[in-house]
XYZ file of C-alpha atoms in Angstrom:
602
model
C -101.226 20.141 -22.482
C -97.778 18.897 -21.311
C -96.453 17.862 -18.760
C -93.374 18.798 -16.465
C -91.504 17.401 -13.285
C -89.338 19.240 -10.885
C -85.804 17.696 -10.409
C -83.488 19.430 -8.115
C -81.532 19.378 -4.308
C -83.705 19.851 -1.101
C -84.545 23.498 -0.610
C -83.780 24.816 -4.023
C -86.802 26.400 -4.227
C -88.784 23.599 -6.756
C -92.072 24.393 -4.921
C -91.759 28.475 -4.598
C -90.926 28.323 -8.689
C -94.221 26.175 -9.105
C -96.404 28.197 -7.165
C -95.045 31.651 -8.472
C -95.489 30.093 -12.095
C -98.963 28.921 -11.354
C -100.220 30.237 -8.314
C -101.445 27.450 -6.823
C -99.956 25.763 -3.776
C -98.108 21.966 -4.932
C -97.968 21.501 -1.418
C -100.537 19.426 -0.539
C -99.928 18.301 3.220
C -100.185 20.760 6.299
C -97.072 18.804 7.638
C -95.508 19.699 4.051
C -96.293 23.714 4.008
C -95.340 23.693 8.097
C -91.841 22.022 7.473
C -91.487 24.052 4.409
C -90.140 20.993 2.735
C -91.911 19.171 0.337
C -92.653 15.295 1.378
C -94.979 13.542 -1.327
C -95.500 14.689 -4.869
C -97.416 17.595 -5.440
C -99.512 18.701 -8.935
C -100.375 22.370 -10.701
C -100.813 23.756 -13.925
C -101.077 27.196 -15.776
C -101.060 28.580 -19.203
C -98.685 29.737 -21.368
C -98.317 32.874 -23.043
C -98.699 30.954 -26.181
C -102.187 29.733 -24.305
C -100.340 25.816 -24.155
C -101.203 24.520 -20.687
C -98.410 22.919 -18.577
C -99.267 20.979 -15.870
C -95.923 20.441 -13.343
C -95.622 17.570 -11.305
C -93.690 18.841 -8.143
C -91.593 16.523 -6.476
C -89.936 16.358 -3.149
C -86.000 16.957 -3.021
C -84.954 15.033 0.252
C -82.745 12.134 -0.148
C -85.015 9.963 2.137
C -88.183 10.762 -0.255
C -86.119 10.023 -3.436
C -88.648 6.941 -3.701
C -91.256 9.726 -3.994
C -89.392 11.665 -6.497
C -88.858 8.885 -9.011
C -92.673 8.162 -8.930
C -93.198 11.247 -10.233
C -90.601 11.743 -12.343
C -91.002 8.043 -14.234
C -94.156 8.610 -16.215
C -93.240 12.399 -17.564
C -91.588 12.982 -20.754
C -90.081 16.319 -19.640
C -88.019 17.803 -16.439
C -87.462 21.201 -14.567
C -83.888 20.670 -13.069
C -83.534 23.481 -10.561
C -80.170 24.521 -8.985
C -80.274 27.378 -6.626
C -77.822 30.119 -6.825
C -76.654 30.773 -3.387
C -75.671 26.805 -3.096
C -74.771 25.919 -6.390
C -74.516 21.662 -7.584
C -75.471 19.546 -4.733
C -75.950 15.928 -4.123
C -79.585 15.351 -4.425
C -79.061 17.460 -7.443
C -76.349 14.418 -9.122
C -78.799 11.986 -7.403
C -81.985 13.709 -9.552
C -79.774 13.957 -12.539
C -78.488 10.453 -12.616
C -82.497 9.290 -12.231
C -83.193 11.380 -15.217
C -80.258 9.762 -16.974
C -81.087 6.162 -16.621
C -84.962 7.127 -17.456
C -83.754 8.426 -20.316
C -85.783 12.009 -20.062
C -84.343 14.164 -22.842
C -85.922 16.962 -22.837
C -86.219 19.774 -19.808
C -85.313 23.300 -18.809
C -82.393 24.486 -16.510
C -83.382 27.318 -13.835
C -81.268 28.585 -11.378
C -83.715 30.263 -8.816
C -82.682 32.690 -5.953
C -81.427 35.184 -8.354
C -81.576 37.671 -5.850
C -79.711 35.806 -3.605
C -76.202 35.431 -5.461
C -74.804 35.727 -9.253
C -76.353 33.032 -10.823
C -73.701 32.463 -12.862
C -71.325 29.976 -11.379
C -74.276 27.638 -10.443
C -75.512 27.896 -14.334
C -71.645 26.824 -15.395
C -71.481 24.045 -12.938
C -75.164 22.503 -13.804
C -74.464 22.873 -17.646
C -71.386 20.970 -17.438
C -73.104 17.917 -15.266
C -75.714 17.995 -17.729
C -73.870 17.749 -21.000
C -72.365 14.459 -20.173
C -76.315 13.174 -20.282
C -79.676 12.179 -21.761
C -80.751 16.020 -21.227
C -77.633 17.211 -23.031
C -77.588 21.201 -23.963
C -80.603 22.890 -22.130
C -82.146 26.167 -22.572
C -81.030 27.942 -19.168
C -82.886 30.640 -17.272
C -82.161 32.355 -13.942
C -85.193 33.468 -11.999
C -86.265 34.151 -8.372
C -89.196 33.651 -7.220
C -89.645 36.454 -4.732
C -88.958 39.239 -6.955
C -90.436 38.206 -9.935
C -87.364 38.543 -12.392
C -86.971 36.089 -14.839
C -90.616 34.227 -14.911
C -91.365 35.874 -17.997
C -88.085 34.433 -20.026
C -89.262 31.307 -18.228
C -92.665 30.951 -19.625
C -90.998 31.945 -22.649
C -88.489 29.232 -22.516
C -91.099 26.678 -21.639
C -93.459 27.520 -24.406
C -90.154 27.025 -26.430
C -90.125 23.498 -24.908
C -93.732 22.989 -25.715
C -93.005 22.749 -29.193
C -89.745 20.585 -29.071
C -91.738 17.969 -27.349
C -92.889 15.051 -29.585
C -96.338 14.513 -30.414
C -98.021 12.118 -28.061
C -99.464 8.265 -29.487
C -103.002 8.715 -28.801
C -103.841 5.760 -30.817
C -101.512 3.914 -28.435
C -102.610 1.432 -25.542
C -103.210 2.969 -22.517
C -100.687 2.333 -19.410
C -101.484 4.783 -16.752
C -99.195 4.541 -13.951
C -100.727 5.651 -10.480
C -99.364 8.085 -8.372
C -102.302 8.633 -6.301
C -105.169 6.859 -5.289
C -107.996 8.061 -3.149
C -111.771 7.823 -2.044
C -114.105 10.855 -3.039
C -117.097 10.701 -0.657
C -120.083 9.926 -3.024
C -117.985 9.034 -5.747
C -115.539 6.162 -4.376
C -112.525 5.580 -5.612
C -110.070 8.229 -7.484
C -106.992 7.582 -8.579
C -104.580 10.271 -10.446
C -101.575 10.060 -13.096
C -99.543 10.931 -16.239
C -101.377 9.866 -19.584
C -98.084 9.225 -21.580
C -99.824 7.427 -24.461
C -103.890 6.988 -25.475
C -106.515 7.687 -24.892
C -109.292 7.605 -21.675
C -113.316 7.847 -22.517
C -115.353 7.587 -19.316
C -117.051 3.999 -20.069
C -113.884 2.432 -20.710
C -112.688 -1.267 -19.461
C -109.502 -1.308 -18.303
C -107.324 -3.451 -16.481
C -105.507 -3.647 -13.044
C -103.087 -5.912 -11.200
C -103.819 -9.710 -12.220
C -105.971 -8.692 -15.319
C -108.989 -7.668 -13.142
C -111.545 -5.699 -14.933
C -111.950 -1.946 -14.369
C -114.280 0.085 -15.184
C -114.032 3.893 -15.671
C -116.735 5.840 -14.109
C -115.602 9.491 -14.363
C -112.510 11.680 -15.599
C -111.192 14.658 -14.430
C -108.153 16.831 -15.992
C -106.653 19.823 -14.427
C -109.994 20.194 -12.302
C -112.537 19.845 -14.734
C -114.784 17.035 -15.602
C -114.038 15.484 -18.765
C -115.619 12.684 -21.082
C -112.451 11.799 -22.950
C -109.319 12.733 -21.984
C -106.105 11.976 -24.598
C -102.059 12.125 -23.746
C -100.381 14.021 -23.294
C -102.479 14.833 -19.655
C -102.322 14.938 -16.330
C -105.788 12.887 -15.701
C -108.157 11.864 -12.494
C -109.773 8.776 -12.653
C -112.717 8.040 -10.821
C -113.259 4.107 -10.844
C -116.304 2.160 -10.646
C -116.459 -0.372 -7.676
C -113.003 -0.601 -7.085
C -112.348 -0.725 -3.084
C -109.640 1.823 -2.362
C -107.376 -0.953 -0.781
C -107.181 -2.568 -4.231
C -105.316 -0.165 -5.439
C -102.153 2.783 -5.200
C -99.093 3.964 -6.105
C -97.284 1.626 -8.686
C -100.056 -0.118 -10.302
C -101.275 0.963 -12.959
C -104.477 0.917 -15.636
C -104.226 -0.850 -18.671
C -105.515 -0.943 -21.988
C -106.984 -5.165 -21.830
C -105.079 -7.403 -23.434
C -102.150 -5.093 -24.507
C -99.820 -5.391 -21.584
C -97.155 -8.306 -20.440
C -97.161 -8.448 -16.460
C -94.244 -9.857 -16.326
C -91.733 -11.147 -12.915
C -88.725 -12.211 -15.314
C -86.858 -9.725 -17.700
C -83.885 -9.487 -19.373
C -82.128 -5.714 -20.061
C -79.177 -3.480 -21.372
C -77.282 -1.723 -18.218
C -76.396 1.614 -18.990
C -73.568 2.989 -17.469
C -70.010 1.354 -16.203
C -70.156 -2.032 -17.635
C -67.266 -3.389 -15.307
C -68.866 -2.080 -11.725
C -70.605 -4.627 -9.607
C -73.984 -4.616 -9.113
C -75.289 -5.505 -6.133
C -77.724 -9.176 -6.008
C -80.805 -7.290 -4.533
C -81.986 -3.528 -5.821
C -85.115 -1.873 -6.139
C -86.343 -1.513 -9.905
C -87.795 2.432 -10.802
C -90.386 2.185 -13.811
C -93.754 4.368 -14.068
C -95.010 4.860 -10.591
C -93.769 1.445 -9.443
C -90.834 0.724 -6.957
C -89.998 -3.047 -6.811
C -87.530 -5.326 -5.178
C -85.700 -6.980 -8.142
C -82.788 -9.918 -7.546
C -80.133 -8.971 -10.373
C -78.548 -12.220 -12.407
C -75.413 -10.825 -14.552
C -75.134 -12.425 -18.216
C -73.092 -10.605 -19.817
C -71.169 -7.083 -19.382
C -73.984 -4.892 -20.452
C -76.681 -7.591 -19.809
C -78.582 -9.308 -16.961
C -81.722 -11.150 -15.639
C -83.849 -9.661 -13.663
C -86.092 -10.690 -11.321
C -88.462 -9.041 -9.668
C -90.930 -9.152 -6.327
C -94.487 -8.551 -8.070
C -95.254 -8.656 -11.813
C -95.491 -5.605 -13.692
C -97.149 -4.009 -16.780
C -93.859 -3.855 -19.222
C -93.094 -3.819 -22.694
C -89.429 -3.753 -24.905
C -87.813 -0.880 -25.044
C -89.062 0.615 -21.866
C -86.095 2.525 -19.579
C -85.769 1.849 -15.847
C -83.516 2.340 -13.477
C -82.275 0.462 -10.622
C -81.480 1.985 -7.312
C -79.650 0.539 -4.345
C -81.966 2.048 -1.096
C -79.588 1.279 1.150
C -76.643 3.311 -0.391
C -79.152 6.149 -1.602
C -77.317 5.611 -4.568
C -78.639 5.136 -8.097
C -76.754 2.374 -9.694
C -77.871 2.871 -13.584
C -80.364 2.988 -15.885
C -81.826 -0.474 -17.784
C -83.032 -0.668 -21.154
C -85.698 -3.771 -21.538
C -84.989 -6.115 -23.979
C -87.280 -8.954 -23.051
C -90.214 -9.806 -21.156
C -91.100 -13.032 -21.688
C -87.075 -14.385 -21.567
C -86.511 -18.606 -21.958
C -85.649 -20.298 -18.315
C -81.720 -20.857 -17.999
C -81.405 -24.602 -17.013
C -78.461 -25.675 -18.727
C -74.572 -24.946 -18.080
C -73.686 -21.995 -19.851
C -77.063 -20.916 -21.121
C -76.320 -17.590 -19.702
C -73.563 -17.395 -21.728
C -75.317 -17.851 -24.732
C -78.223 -15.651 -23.768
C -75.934 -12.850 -23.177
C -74.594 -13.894 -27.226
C -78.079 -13.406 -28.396
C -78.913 -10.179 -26.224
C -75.829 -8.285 -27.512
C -77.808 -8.494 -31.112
C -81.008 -6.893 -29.548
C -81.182 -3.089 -29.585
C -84.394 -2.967 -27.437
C -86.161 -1.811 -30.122
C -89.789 -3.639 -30.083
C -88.705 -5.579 -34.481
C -91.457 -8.181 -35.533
C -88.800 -10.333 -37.688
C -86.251 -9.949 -34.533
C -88.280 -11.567 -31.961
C -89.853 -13.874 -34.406
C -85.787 -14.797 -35.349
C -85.266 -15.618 -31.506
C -88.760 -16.975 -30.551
C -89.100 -19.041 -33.779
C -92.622 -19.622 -32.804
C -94.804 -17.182 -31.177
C -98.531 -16.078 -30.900
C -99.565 -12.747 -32.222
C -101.225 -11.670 -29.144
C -98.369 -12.485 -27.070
C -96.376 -10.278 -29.390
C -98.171 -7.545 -29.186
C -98.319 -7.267 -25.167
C -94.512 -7.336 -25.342
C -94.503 -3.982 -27.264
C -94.296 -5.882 -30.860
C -96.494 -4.306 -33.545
C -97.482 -7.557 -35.683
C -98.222 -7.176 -39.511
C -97.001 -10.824 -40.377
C -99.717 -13.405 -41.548
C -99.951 -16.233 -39.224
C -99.087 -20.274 -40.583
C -102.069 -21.248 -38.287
C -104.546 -19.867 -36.136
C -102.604 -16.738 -34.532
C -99.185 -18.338 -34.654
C -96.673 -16.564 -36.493
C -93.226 -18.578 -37.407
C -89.849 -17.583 -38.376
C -89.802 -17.763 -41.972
C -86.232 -19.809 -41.872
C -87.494 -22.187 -38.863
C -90.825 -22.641 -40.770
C -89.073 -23.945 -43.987
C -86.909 -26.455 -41.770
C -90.224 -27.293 -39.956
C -91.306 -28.639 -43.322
C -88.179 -30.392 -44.127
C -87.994 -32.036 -40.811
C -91.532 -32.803 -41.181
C -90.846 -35.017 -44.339
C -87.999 -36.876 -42.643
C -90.361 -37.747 -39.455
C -93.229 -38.764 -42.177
C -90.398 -41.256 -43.697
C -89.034 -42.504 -40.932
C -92.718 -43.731 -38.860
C -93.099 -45.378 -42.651
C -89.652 -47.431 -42.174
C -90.529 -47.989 -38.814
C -93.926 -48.896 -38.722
C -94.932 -50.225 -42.350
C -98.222 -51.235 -41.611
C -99.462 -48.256 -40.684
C -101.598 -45.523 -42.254
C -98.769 -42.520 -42.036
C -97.462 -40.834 -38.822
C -99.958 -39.980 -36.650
C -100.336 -36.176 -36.348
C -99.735 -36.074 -32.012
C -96.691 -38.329 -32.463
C -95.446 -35.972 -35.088
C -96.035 -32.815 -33.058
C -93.752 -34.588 -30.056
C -91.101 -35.203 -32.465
C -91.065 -31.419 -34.031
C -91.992 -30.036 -30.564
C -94.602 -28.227 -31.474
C -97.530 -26.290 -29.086
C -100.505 -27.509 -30.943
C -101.271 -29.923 -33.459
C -102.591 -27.152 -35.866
C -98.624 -26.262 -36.465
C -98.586 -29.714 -38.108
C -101.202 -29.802 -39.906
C -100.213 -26.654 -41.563
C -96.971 -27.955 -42.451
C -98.786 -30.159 -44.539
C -97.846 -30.000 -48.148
C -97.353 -32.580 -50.943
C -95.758 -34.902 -51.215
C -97.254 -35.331 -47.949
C -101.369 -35.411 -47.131
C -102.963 -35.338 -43.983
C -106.170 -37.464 -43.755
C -108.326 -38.975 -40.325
C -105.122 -37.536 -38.086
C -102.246 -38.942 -39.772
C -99.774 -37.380 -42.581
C -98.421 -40.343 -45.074
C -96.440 -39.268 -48.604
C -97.240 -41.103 -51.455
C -93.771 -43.424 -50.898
C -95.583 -44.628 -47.893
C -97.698 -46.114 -50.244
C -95.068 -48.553 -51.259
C -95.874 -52.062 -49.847
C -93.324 -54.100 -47.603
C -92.040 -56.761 -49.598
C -93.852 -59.508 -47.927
C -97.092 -57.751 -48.073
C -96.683 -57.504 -51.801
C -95.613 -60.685 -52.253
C -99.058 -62.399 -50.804
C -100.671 -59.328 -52.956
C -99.290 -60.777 -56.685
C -99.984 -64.148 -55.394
C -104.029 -63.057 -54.840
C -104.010 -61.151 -57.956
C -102.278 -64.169 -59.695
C -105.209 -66.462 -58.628
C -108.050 -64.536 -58.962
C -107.128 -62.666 -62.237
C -109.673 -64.748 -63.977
C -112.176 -64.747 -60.706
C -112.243 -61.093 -60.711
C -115.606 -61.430 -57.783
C -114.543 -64.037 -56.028
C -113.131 -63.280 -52.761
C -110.381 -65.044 -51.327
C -111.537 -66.753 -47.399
C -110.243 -65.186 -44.496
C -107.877 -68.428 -43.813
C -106.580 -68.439 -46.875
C -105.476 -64.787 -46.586
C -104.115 -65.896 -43.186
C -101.962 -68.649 -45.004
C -101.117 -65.742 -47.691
C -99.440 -63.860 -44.556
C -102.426 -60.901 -45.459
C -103.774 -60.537 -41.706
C -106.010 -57.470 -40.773
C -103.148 -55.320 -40.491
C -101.316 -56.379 -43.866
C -105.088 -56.133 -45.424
C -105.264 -52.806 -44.316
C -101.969 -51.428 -45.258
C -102.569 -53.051 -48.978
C -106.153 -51.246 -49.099
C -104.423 -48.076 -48.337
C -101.941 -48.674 -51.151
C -104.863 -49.257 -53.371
C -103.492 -52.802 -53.900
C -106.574 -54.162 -52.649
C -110.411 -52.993 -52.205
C -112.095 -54.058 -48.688
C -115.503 -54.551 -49.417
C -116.410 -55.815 -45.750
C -114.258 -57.125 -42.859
C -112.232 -60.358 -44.697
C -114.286 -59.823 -47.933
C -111.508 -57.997 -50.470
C -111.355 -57.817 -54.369
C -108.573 -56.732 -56.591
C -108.987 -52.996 -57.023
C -110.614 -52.888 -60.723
C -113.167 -54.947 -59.554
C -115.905 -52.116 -58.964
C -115.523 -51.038 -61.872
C -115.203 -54.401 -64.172
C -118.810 -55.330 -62.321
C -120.302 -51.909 -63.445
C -119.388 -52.904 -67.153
C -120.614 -56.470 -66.220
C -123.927 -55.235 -64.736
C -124.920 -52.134 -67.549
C -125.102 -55.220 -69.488
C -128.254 -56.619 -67.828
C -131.985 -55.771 -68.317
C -132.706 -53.420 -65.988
C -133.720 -53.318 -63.175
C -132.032 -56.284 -62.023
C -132.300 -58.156 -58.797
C -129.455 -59.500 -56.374
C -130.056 -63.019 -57.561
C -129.262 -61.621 -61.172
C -126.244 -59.510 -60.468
C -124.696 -62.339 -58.099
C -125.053 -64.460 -61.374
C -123.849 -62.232 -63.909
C -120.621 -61.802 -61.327
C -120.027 -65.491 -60.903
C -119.919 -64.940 -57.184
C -121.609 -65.402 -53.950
C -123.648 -63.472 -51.911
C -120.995 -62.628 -49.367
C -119.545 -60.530 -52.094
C -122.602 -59.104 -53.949
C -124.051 -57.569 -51.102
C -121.567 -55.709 -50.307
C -120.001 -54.694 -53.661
C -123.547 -53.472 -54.763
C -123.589 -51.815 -51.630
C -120.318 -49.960 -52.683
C -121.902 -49.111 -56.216
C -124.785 -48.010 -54.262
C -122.468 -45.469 -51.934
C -120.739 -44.077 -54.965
C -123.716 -43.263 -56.988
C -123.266 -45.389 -59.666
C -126.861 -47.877 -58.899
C -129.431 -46.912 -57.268
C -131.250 -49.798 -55.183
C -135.523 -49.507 -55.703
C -138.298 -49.738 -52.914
C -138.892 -53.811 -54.203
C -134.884 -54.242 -53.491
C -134.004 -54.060 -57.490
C -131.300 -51.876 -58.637
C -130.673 -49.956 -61.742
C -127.790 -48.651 -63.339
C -127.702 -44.958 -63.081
C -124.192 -43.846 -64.644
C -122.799 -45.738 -66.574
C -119.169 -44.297 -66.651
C -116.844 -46.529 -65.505
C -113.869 -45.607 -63.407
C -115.382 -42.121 -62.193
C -113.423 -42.413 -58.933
C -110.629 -44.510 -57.588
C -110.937 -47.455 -56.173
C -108.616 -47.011 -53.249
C -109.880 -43.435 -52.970
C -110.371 -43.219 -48.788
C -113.779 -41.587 -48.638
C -115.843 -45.424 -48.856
C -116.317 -46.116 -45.399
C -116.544 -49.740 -44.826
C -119.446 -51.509 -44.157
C -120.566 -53.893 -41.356
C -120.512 -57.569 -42.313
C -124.404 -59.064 -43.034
């Protein structure tokens, strides 16, 4: 199937060529078939000779239901511009073109109707030349009428022709299906009708509404007939399943979850004049949807948009923005972004307008990643972006570029907390994500790389290690009296008099200038290993008493330095409180190695 709307001036005979082509009546209001004059869109379908079905979305011609016609116009890929020949170009016929224009519909047929009436051929002339100067370009032209029958034959022809032209339809694609009518079926509750543009529609589905709320789809119909699946290109029913009628009409639309942007802020290419003055206030055109938008210029092809309600959009979809009070279209919009940074700062729209004059409105994963520098994936993808990059962490994805300074600026931020704050065990990661201004602490941590480490959530490099001179200085003058007392442990107020206080103690541990065997109880860092050569020595199993003695030391030290050997696998303490040696090679981890947690004093 594909779909067709009707473009055209009031009384041009869009409805008579519909229901001559079809035989059905589009007309779907008494007050409609008693005015003769089509009001509200109207829907029918036939088949080709080819056997191709087209379904034809009829749409009223009036320039106070021009609201009406761009609801059904917005969601079809293809149009019927009509031009009767008895009254040639008219102005709701410029009007329909110009909305055709700025949508950006490129393919269509031209038909003059009322053959009968008058030569056809100065109204063919005249509507070829209006249309060559846009999006529709060079159409196949056919002159009909409707009354007599001549000319519906090369019609069906021509659209068959069309048919084929038309590009295939993205059924793998998310679903957006714009509402143009919504209803309640008595027994079946509520119904709601559209184009199918893109996807695909399986009666079971979830789908979204307005504000993300959950949908369920209870039955399909297409072109009258019940369906179980239903792909695009389609003019589709949709019965939904307990979805109150007032929930729901013309302009919202059902979404695939979690593939869609609703968006209030956007940022677009005008088409058209780039020196005429747009009015502040319009009313935005996409899909089914007519909204109140407030128009900020940036640039002279670019401006901010903001509109009344969100909406379901993506990049790259064409508008067009229409000023209701001058029945006037003022141009078609091309969306660039819908997620666009505030402007708070003098001359940020300046510089917005700098980067938007690089952006084609083409949906480009290493573009938006270029002007986002950080984004998520899933954000990316509900803006229209199809994402093949690996993410840095979690579902981030980074600007290749930005990620690399990232790094470099991480280094710097590492160095500087180390000048700043010596005593310290590296940057902590939360202070570090402040200073990169970063969303999440996982962007840090993945930044990690040596000469940097991350451990218990702070990043040092291995020049932190370096001792302040001071600290050092009480460090040689420990090792330099206790070289020879390798077990003895220096007393806490004699490390105070050294200038080593818990904080000093603790930065020198870190360095591996010192091993903390309890709170105030510290050894020079060979010492776990000199006592393992010291105790392999000793019949085993040997008792506390023993060890203490073979260490010269005291029992504030052996208890906890056997404790250490114990940790680290290296004795093994038995069920009377003896100890053996169980490996006896030395050295088998570093002393200063972070894992030994420290214990509590005895």
């Amino acid at each position: 199937m594909f779909v067709v709307a009707t473009a055209g001036h009031v009384d041009h005979g869009k409805s008579t060529l519909v229901r001559a082509l079809t035989g059905m009546e589009p007309d779907r209001w008494a007050e409609e078939r008693r005015r003769g004059m089509t009001i509200d869109l109207g829907f029918a379908w036939t088949t080709l000779p080819s056997g191709a079905t087209v379904a034809f979305v009829d749409v009223p011609g009036h320039e106070r239901f021009v609201p009406n016609m761009l609801a059904g116009v917005g969601p079809v890929p293809a149009a019927l511009v009509v031009v009767a020949a008895d009254e040639g170009w008219m102005p709701q016929s410029a009007e329909h073109l110009a909305a055709l224009d700025a949508l950006g519909v490129s393919y269509g047929l031209l038909v003059v109707t009322r053959a009968d009436l008058a030569d056809p051929g100065p109204a063919m002339a005249r509507a070829r030349a209006e249309l060559a100067a846009t999006s529709l370009g060079a159409l196949d032209a056919v002159a009909v009428s409707a009354v007599t029958g001549a000319g519906l034959p090369q019609l069906r022809a021509a659209l068959d022709r069309l048919a084929v032209r038309l590009p295939a339809p993205q059924a793998d694609a998310p679903v957006r299906l714009w509402v143009d009518r919504a209803f309640t079926v008595r027994g079946a509750g509520t119904v709601v009708t559209g184009t199918l543009g893109a996807g695909r529609l399986r009666v079971g589905d979830e789908l979204e509404l307005a504000g993300a709320q959950p949908v369920r789809v209870r039955g399909l119909h297409c072109l009258g007939v019940a369906r179980s699946e239903v792909a695009a290109v389609a003019r589709v029913a949709v019965n939904l399943r307990g979805t109150p009628r007032d929930r729901i009409g013309r302009g919202d639309a059902l979404l695939t979850p979690g593939r869609f942007h609703r968006t209030d802020l956007l940022d677009v290419r005008l088409a058209g004049d780039p020196t005429a003055q747009l009015p502040a206030t319009l009313t935005l055109h996409i899909g089914s949807a007519a909204v109140p938008v407030r128009v900020r210029p940036l640039g002279p092809d670019t401006a901010r948009l903001r509109l009344a309600r969100p909406l379901p959009l993506l990049v790259g979809d064409r508008a067009l923005l229409r000023d209701p009070g001058r029945h006037h279209v003022a141009g078609g919009v091309t969306v660039l972004d819908v997620a666009p940074p505030p402007l708070t700062r003098r001359g940020a729209a300046a510089a917005r307008a700098a980067v938007l004059a690089t952006v084609d409105g083409r949906p480009d994963l290493a573009g938006e990643l270029r002007r986002r520098r950080l984004a998520r994936a899933a954000d990316l993808v509900r803006t229209g972006v199809e994402v093949t990059g690996r993410p840095v962490a979690g579902d981030w994805l980074a600007d290749p570029e930005h990620w690399r300074g990232l790094g470099a600026r991480l280094v710097d931020e590492v160095t500087r907390h180390a000048r700043e704050h010596p005593l310290e065990s590296g940057a902590p990661v939360e202070l570090l994500r402040q200073r990169l201004d970063l969303p999440e602490r996982a962007l840090v941590e993945a930044l990690v790389r040596p000469p940097l480490r991350l451990y218990a959530g702070r990043v040092t490099a291995s020049a932190a290690d370096a001792l302040p001179e001071p600290v050092a200085r009480a460090v040689a003058r420990v090792r330099a009296g206790y070289a020879s007392r390798p077990f003895r442990a220096p007393e806490a107020e004699h490390l105070a008099e050294l200038g080593l206080g818990p904080r000093e103690i603790g930065a020198a541990v870190r360095a591996g200038a010192l091993l903390r065997l309890a709170e105030n109880v510290v050894l020079l860092p060979g010492a776990a290993d000199d006592a393992v050569r010291v105790l392999v020595g000793l019949p085993q199993p040997f008792t506390l008493s023993a060890a203490r003695r073979a260490l010269d030391t005291t029992r504030r030290v052996a208890v906890p330095l056997l404790e250490l050997l114990d940790r680290r696998g290296v004795t093994r303490r038995l069920p009377d409180d003896a100890r053996i040696v169980v490996d006896r090679t030395v050295g088998s981890r570093p002393a200063d190695e972070p894992g030994d947690p420290v214990p509590a004093r005895r």
